[in-house]
PDB file of C-alpha atoms in Angstrom:
ATOM      1  CA  UNK F   1      -0.671  26.469 -15.558  1.00  0.00           C
ATOM      2  CA  UNK F   2       0.389  23.023 -14.334  1.00  0.00           C
ATOM      3  CA  UNK F   3       4.056  23.269 -15.290  1.00  0.00           C
ATOM      4  CA  UNK F   4       5.341  25.023 -12.155  1.00  0.00           C
ATOM      5  CA  UNK F   5       3.221  23.002  -9.655  1.00  0.00           C
ATOM      6  CA  UNK F   6       4.405  19.862 -11.448  1.00  0.00           C
ATOM      7  CA  UNK F   7       8.048  20.840 -11.022  1.00  0.00           C
ATOM      8  CA  UNK F   8       7.518  21.635  -7.338  1.00  0.00           C
ATOM      9  CA  UNK F   9       5.750  18.298  -6.733  1.00  0.00           C
ATOM     10  CA  UNK F  10       8.469  16.378  -8.571  1.00  0.00           C
ATOM     11  CA  UNK F  11      11.216  18.135  -6.575  1.00  0.00           C
ATOM     12  CA  UNK F  12       9.449  17.241  -3.315  1.00  0.00           C
ATOM     13  CA  UNK F  13       9.065  13.588  -4.318  1.00  0.00           C
ATOM     14  CA  UNK F  14      12.695  13.350  -5.429  1.00  0.00           C
ATOM     15  CA  UNK F  15      13.884  14.984  -2.182  1.00  0.00           C
ATOM     16  CA  UNK F  16      11.785  12.603  -0.052  1.00  0.00           C
ATOM     17  CA  UNK F  17      13.028   9.549  -1.955  1.00  0.00           C
ATOM     18  CA  UNK F  18      16.585  10.823  -1.621  1.00  0.00           C
ATOM     19  CA  UNK F  19      16.188  11.184   2.145  1.00  0.00           C
ATOM     20  CA  UNK F  20      14.980   7.585   2.399  1.00  0.00           C
ATOM     21  CA  UNK F  21      17.771   6.347   0.119  1.00  0.00           C
ATOM     22  CA  UNK F  22      20.355   8.101   2.313  1.00  0.00           C
ATOM     23  CA  UNK F  23      18.725   6.644   5.462  1.00  0.00           C
ATOM     24  CA  UNK F  24      18.047  10.161   6.750  1.00  0.00           C
ATOM     25  CA  UNK F  25      14.367   9.252   7.042  1.00  0.00           C
ATOM     26  CA  UNK F  26      13.981   5.992   8.985  1.00  0.00           C
ATOM     27  CA  UNK F  27      12.236   2.894   7.744  1.00  0.00           C
ATOM     28  CA  UNK F  28      10.532   0.761  10.360  1.00  0.00           C
ATOM     29  CA  UNK F  29      10.310  -3.033  10.266  1.00  0.00           C
ATOM     30  CA  UNK F  30       7.361  -5.221  11.180  1.00  0.00           C
ATOM     31  CA  UNK F  31       7.741  -8.613  12.827  1.00  0.00           C
ATOM     32  CA  UNK F  32       7.134 -10.621   9.664  1.00  0.00           C
ATOM     33  CA  UNK F  33       7.717 -10.455   5.926  1.00  0.00           C
ATOM     34  CA  UNK F  34       6.172  -7.478   4.124  1.00  0.00           C
ATOM     35  CA  UNK F  35       5.081  -7.739   0.487  1.00  0.00           C
ATOM     36  CA  UNK F  36       4.111  -4.436  -1.098  1.00  0.00           C
ATOM     37  CA  UNK F  37       1.729  -4.190  -4.045  1.00  0.00           C
ATOM     38  CA  UNK F  38       1.720  -0.715  -5.541  1.00  0.00           C
ATOM     39  CA  UNK F  39       2.040   1.305  -8.694  1.00  0.00           C
ATOM     40  CA  UNK F  40       3.887   4.288 -10.018  1.00  0.00           C
ATOM     41  CA  UNK F  41       0.855   5.904 -11.636  1.00  0.00           C
ATOM     42  CA  UNK F  42      -2.390   7.326 -10.322  1.00  0.00           C
ATOM     43  CA  UNK F  43      -5.546   5.392 -10.946  1.00  0.00           C
ATOM     44  CA  UNK F  44      -6.450   1.758 -11.099  1.00  0.00           C
ATOM     45  CA  UNK F  45      -3.973  -0.789 -12.403  1.00  0.00           C
ATOM     46  CA  UNK F  46      -5.298  -3.945 -10.761  1.00  0.00           C
ATOM     47  CA  UNK F  47      -3.574  -3.749  -7.388  1.00  0.00           C
ATOM     48  CA  UNK F  48      -6.548  -4.976  -5.347  1.00  0.00           C
ATOM     49  CA  UNK F  49      -7.106  -8.151  -7.416  1.00  0.00           C
ATOM     50  CA  UNK F  50      -3.385  -8.903  -7.058  1.00  0.00           C
ATOM     51  CA  UNK F  51      -3.548  -8.332  -3.278  1.00  0.00           C
ATOM     52  CA  UNK F  52      -6.482 -10.761  -3.167  1.00  0.00           C
ATOM     53  CA  UNK F  53      -4.599 -13.327  -5.234  1.00  0.00           C
ATOM     54  CA  UNK F  54      -1.542 -13.118  -2.964  1.00  0.00           C
ATOM     55  CA  UNK F  55      -3.671 -13.375   0.205  1.00  0.00           C
ATOM     56  CA  UNK F  56      -5.509 -16.434  -1.151  1.00  0.00           C
ATOM     57  CA  UNK F  57      -2.237 -18.023  -2.284  1.00  0.00           C
ATOM     58  CA  UNK F  58      -0.673 -17.483   1.157  1.00  0.00           C
ATOM     59  CA  UNK F  59      -3.730 -19.065   2.790  1.00  0.00           C
ATOM     60  CA  UNK F  60      -3.445 -22.136   0.511  1.00  0.00           C
ATOM     61  CA  UNK F  61       0.232 -22.421   1.435  1.00  0.00           C
ATOM     62  CA  UNK F  62      -0.577 -22.231   5.151  1.00  0.00           C
ATOM     63  CA  UNK F  63       0.766 -18.719   5.827  1.00  0.00           C
ATOM     64  CA  UNK F  64      -1.537 -16.262   7.640  1.00  0.00           C
ATOM     65  CA  UNK F  65      -1.937 -13.088   5.545  1.00  0.00           C
ATOM     66  CA  UNK F  66      -2.514  -9.665   7.037  1.00  0.00           C
ATOM     67  CA  UNK F  67      -3.479  -6.979   4.529  1.00  0.00           C
ATOM     68  CA  UNK F  68      -2.470  -3.440   5.492  1.00  0.00           C
ATOM     69  CA  UNK F  69      -4.407  -0.750   3.675  1.00  0.00           C
ATOM     70  CA  UNK F  70      -5.362   2.870   4.100  1.00  0.00           C
ATOM     71  CA  UNK F  71      -9.096   2.392   3.520  1.00  0.00           C
ATOM     72  CA  UNK F  72      -9.987   5.348   1.314  1.00  0.00           C
ATOM     73  CA  UNK F  73     -13.611   6.466   1.344  1.00  0.00           C
ATOM     74  CA  UNK F  74     -14.510   5.138   4.783  1.00  0.00           C
ATOM     75  CA  UNK F  75     -16.085   6.934   7.709  1.00  0.00           C
ATOM     76  CA  UNK F  76     -13.535   7.842  10.393  1.00  0.00           C
ATOM     77  CA  UNK F  77     -10.539   7.713   8.011  1.00  0.00           C
ATOM     78  CA  UNK F  78      -8.066   8.519  10.800  1.00  0.00           C
ATOM     79  CA  UNK F  79      -9.173   5.606  12.982  1.00  0.00           C
ATOM     80  CA  UNK F  80      -7.123   2.408  13.175  1.00  0.00           C
ATOM     81  CA  UNK F  81      -9.359  -0.583  12.499  1.00  0.00           C
ATOM     82  CA  UNK F  82      -8.202  -4.196  12.850  1.00  0.00           C
ATOM     83  CA  UNK F  83     -10.525  -6.848  11.437  1.00  0.00           C
ATOM     84  CA  UNK F  84      -9.806 -10.451  12.319  1.00  0.00           C
ATOM     85  CA  UNK F  85     -11.253 -13.504  10.600  1.00  0.00           C
ATOM     86  CA  UNK F  86     -14.744 -14.069  11.969  1.00  0.00           C
ATOM     87  CA  UNK F  87     -15.310 -10.443  12.993  1.00  0.00           C
ATOM     88  CA  UNK F  88     -18.697  -9.127  11.901  1.00  0.00           C
ATOM     89  CA  UNK F  89     -18.584  -5.715  10.243  1.00  0.00           C
ATOM     90  CA  UNK F  90     -21.935  -4.076   9.486  1.00  0.00           C
ATOM     91  CA  UNK F  91     -21.838  -1.957   6.315  1.00  0.00           C
ATOM     92  CA  UNK F  92     -18.275  -3.025   5.423  1.00  0.00           C
ATOM     93  CA  UNK F  93     -17.766  -0.585   2.528  1.00  0.00           C
ATOM     94  CA  UNK F  94     -18.847   2.338   4.695  1.00  0.00           C
ATOM     95  CA  UNK F  95     -16.785   1.335   7.732  1.00  0.00           C
ATOM     96  CA  UNK F  96     -13.737  -0.247   6.055  1.00  0.00           C
ATOM     97  CA  UNK F  97     -13.652   1.483   2.681  1.00  0.00           C
ATOM     98  CA  UNK F  98     -14.577  -0.051  -0.657  1.00  0.00           C
ATOM     99  CA  UNK F  99     -11.322  -1.903  -1.402  1.00  0.00           C
ATOM    100  CA  UNK F 100     -10.893  -3.368   2.122  1.00  0.00           C
ATOM    101  CA  UNK F 101     -14.554  -4.461   1.993  1.00  0.00           C
ATOM    102  CA  UNK F 102     -13.816  -6.229  -1.295  1.00  0.00           C
ATOM    103  CA  UNK F 103     -10.729  -7.888   0.205  1.00  0.00           C
ATOM    104  CA  UNK F 104     -12.784  -8.920   3.242  1.00  0.00           C
ATOM    105  CA  UNK F 105     -15.486 -10.445   1.029  1.00  0.00           C
ATOM    106  CA  UNK F 106     -13.033 -12.515  -1.047  1.00  0.00           C
ATOM    107  CA  UNK F 107     -10.447 -13.367   1.633  1.00  0.00           C
ATOM    108  CA  UNK F 108     -12.395 -13.489   4.940  1.00  0.00           C
ATOM    109  CA  UNK F 109      -9.662 -15.637   6.537  1.00  0.00           C
ATOM    110  CA  UNK F 110      -7.140 -12.791   6.249  1.00  0.00           C
ATOM    111  CA  UNK F 111      -6.568 -10.163   8.914  1.00  0.00           C
ATOM    112  CA  UNK F 112      -7.140  -6.573   7.784  1.00  0.00           C
ATOM    113  CA  UNK F 113      -5.315  -3.571   9.206  1.00  0.00           C
ATOM    114  CA  UNK F 114      -6.930  -0.365   7.983  1.00  0.00           C
ATOM    115  CA  UNK F 115      -5.208   2.883   8.936  1.00  0.00           C
ATOM    116  CA  UNK F 116      -3.155   5.754   7.560  1.00  0.00           C
ATOM    117  CA  UNK F 117      -0.357   4.469   9.830  1.00  0.00           C
ATOM    118  CA  UNK F 118       0.079   0.986   8.420  1.00  0.00           C
ATOM    119  CA  UNK F 119       3.053   0.339  10.687  1.00  0.00           C
ATOM    120  CA  UNK F 120       0.825   0.728  13.739  1.00  0.00           C
ATOM    121  CA  UNK F 121      -1.878  -1.462  12.173  1.00  0.00           C
ATOM    122  CA  UNK F 122       0.737  -4.145  11.449  1.00  0.00           C
ATOM    123  CA  UNK F 123       2.085  -4.003  15.008  1.00  0.00           C
ATOM    124  CA  UNK F 124      -1.437  -4.415  16.406  1.00  0.00           C
ATOM    125  CA  UNK F 125      -2.052  -7.429  14.166  1.00  0.00           C
ATOM    126  CA  UNK F 126       1.301  -8.991  15.105  1.00  0.00           C
ATOM    127  CA  UNK F 127       0.187  -8.975  18.765  1.00  0.00           C
ATOM    128  CA  UNK F 128      -2.780 -11.179  17.832  1.00  0.00           C
ATOM    129  CA  UNK F 129      -1.467 -13.262  14.945  1.00  0.00           C
ATOM    130  CA  UNK F 130       1.675 -15.365  15.249  1.00  0.00           C
ATOM    131  CA  UNK F 131       3.994 -15.220  12.212  1.00  0.00           C
ATOM    132  CA  UNK F 132       1.903 -13.051   9.858  1.00  0.00           C
ATOM    133  CA  UNK F 133       2.849 -12.304   6.271  1.00  0.00           C
ATOM    134  CA  UNK F 134       1.961  -8.667   5.659  1.00  0.00           C
ATOM    135  CA  UNK F 135       0.618  -7.492   2.312  1.00  0.00           C
ATOM    136  CA  UNK F 136       0.931  -3.727   1.961  1.00  0.00           C
ATOM    137  CA  UNK F 137      -1.854  -2.554  -0.351  1.00  0.00           C
ATOM    138  CA  UNK F 138      -0.949   0.474  -2.489  1.00  0.00           C
ATOM    139  CA  UNK F 139       2.373   0.655  -0.714  1.00  0.00           C
ATOM    140  CA  UNK F 140       5.052   1.569  -3.244  1.00  0.00           C
ATOM    141  CA  UNK F 141       5.210   5.195  -2.070  1.00  0.00           C
ATOM    142  CA  UNK F 142       4.665   4.256   1.604  1.00  0.00           C
ATOM    143  CA  UNK F 143       8.397   4.378   2.328  1.00  0.00           C
ATOM    144  CA  UNK F 144       8.167   4.488   6.139  1.00  0.00           C
ATOM    145  CA  UNK F 145       7.586   0.732   6.251  1.00  0.00           C
ATOM    146  CA  UNK F 146      10.479  -1.506   5.179  1.00  0.00           C
ATOM    147  CA  UNK F 147       9.463  -4.141   2.642  1.00  0.00           C
ATOM    148  CA  UNK F 148      10.923  -7.487   1.698  1.00  0.00           C
ATOM    149  CA  UNK F 149       9.401  -7.395  -1.779  1.00  0.00           C
ATOM    150  CA  UNK F 150       7.920  -4.591  -3.896  1.00  0.00           C
ATOM    151  CA  UNK F 151       5.538  -5.584  -6.676  1.00  0.00           C
ATOM    152  CA  UNK F 152       4.738  -2.664  -8.971  1.00  0.00           C
ATOM    153  CA  UNK F 153       1.663  -3.063 -11.154  1.00  0.00           C
ATOM    154  CA  UNK F 154       1.569  -1.019 -14.353  1.00  0.00           C
ATOM    155  CA  UNK F 155      -0.986  -0.598 -17.113  1.00  0.00           C
ATOM    156  CA  UNK F 156       0.629  -2.318 -20.092  1.00  0.00           C
ATOM    157  CA  UNK F 157      -1.565  -0.408 -22.543  1.00  0.00           C
ATOM    158  CA  UNK F 158       0.067   2.921 -21.615  1.00  0.00           C
ATOM    159  CA  UNK F 159       3.571   4.089 -22.356  1.00  0.00           C
ATOM    160  CA  UNK F 160       5.093   5.239 -19.087  1.00  0.00           C
ATOM    161  CA  UNK F 161       8.003   6.942 -20.839  1.00  0.00           C
ATOM    162  CA  UNK F 162       5.658   9.437 -22.481  1.00  0.00           C
ATOM    163  CA  UNK F 163       3.953  10.340 -19.215  1.00  0.00           C
ATOM    164  CA  UNK F 164       4.791  13.061 -16.724  1.00  0.00           C
ATOM    165  CA  UNK F 165       4.613  13.632 -13.007  1.00  0.00           C
ATOM    166  CA  UNK F 166       1.366  14.737 -11.444  1.00  0.00           C
ATOM    167  CA  UNK F 167      -0.311  17.225 -11.979  1.00  0.00           C
ATOM    168  CA  UNK F 168       0.910  17.356 -15.598  1.00  0.00           C
ATOM    169  CA  UNK F 169       0.479  13.592 -15.964  1.00  0.00           C
ATOM    170  CA  UNK F 170      -0.406  10.520 -13.938  1.00  0.00           C
ATOM    171  CA  UNK F 171       3.001   9.510 -12.538  1.00  0.00           C
ATOM    172  CA  UNK F 172       3.171   9.479  -8.735  1.00  0.00           C
ATOM    173  CA  UNK F 173       6.951   9.653  -8.873  1.00  0.00           C
ATOM    174  CA  UNK F 174       9.701   9.637 -11.505  1.00  0.00           C
ATOM    175  CA  UNK F 175      10.261   6.390 -13.379  1.00  0.00           C
ATOM    176  CA  UNK F 176      13.667   6.148 -11.687  1.00  0.00           C
ATOM    177  CA  UNK F 177      11.733   5.033  -8.587  1.00  0.00           C
ATOM    178  CA  UNK F 178      11.276   1.652 -10.262  1.00  0.00           C
ATOM    179  CA  UNK F 179      14.952   0.908  -9.556  1.00  0.00           C
ATOM    180  CA  UNK F 180      14.182   0.307  -5.890  1.00  0.00           C
TER     181      UNK F 180
END
């Protein structure tokens, strides 16, 4: 039942990646370095704790972090929300989403850009924050935004080679995507 939909999904992902690789789909650049933390599988692999660690490390080094995230599970998911250090957000998990609320709790000095269009969120932050370092949360498949570094988090207890593309398995894209 899942074989044919899996082949169709894989063909679409490969075609999209090919269009980006051939520069037929444009990648946009933000005014500052962009570090992407993502994964190649569906489900939790520890991306959010790594995003937090990077944001806290950048703060210790004197670089202003700006975390760009989609904000799954929040009210008004299509709305662009920029949260600056010191901003008060009532019901953060409801308004920001659970992972951005967690990031906000543990790295309140970081800017947060929460939107499906993370390029727009980054541009809005760059207007308010001189020389930001952007951290793209769950960004490995977010190809529209050019990155300076991709960090791919994988679950070391699972063999990726034995897995398959969604919906037959948990891979978001073929393992060949790790080459980029």
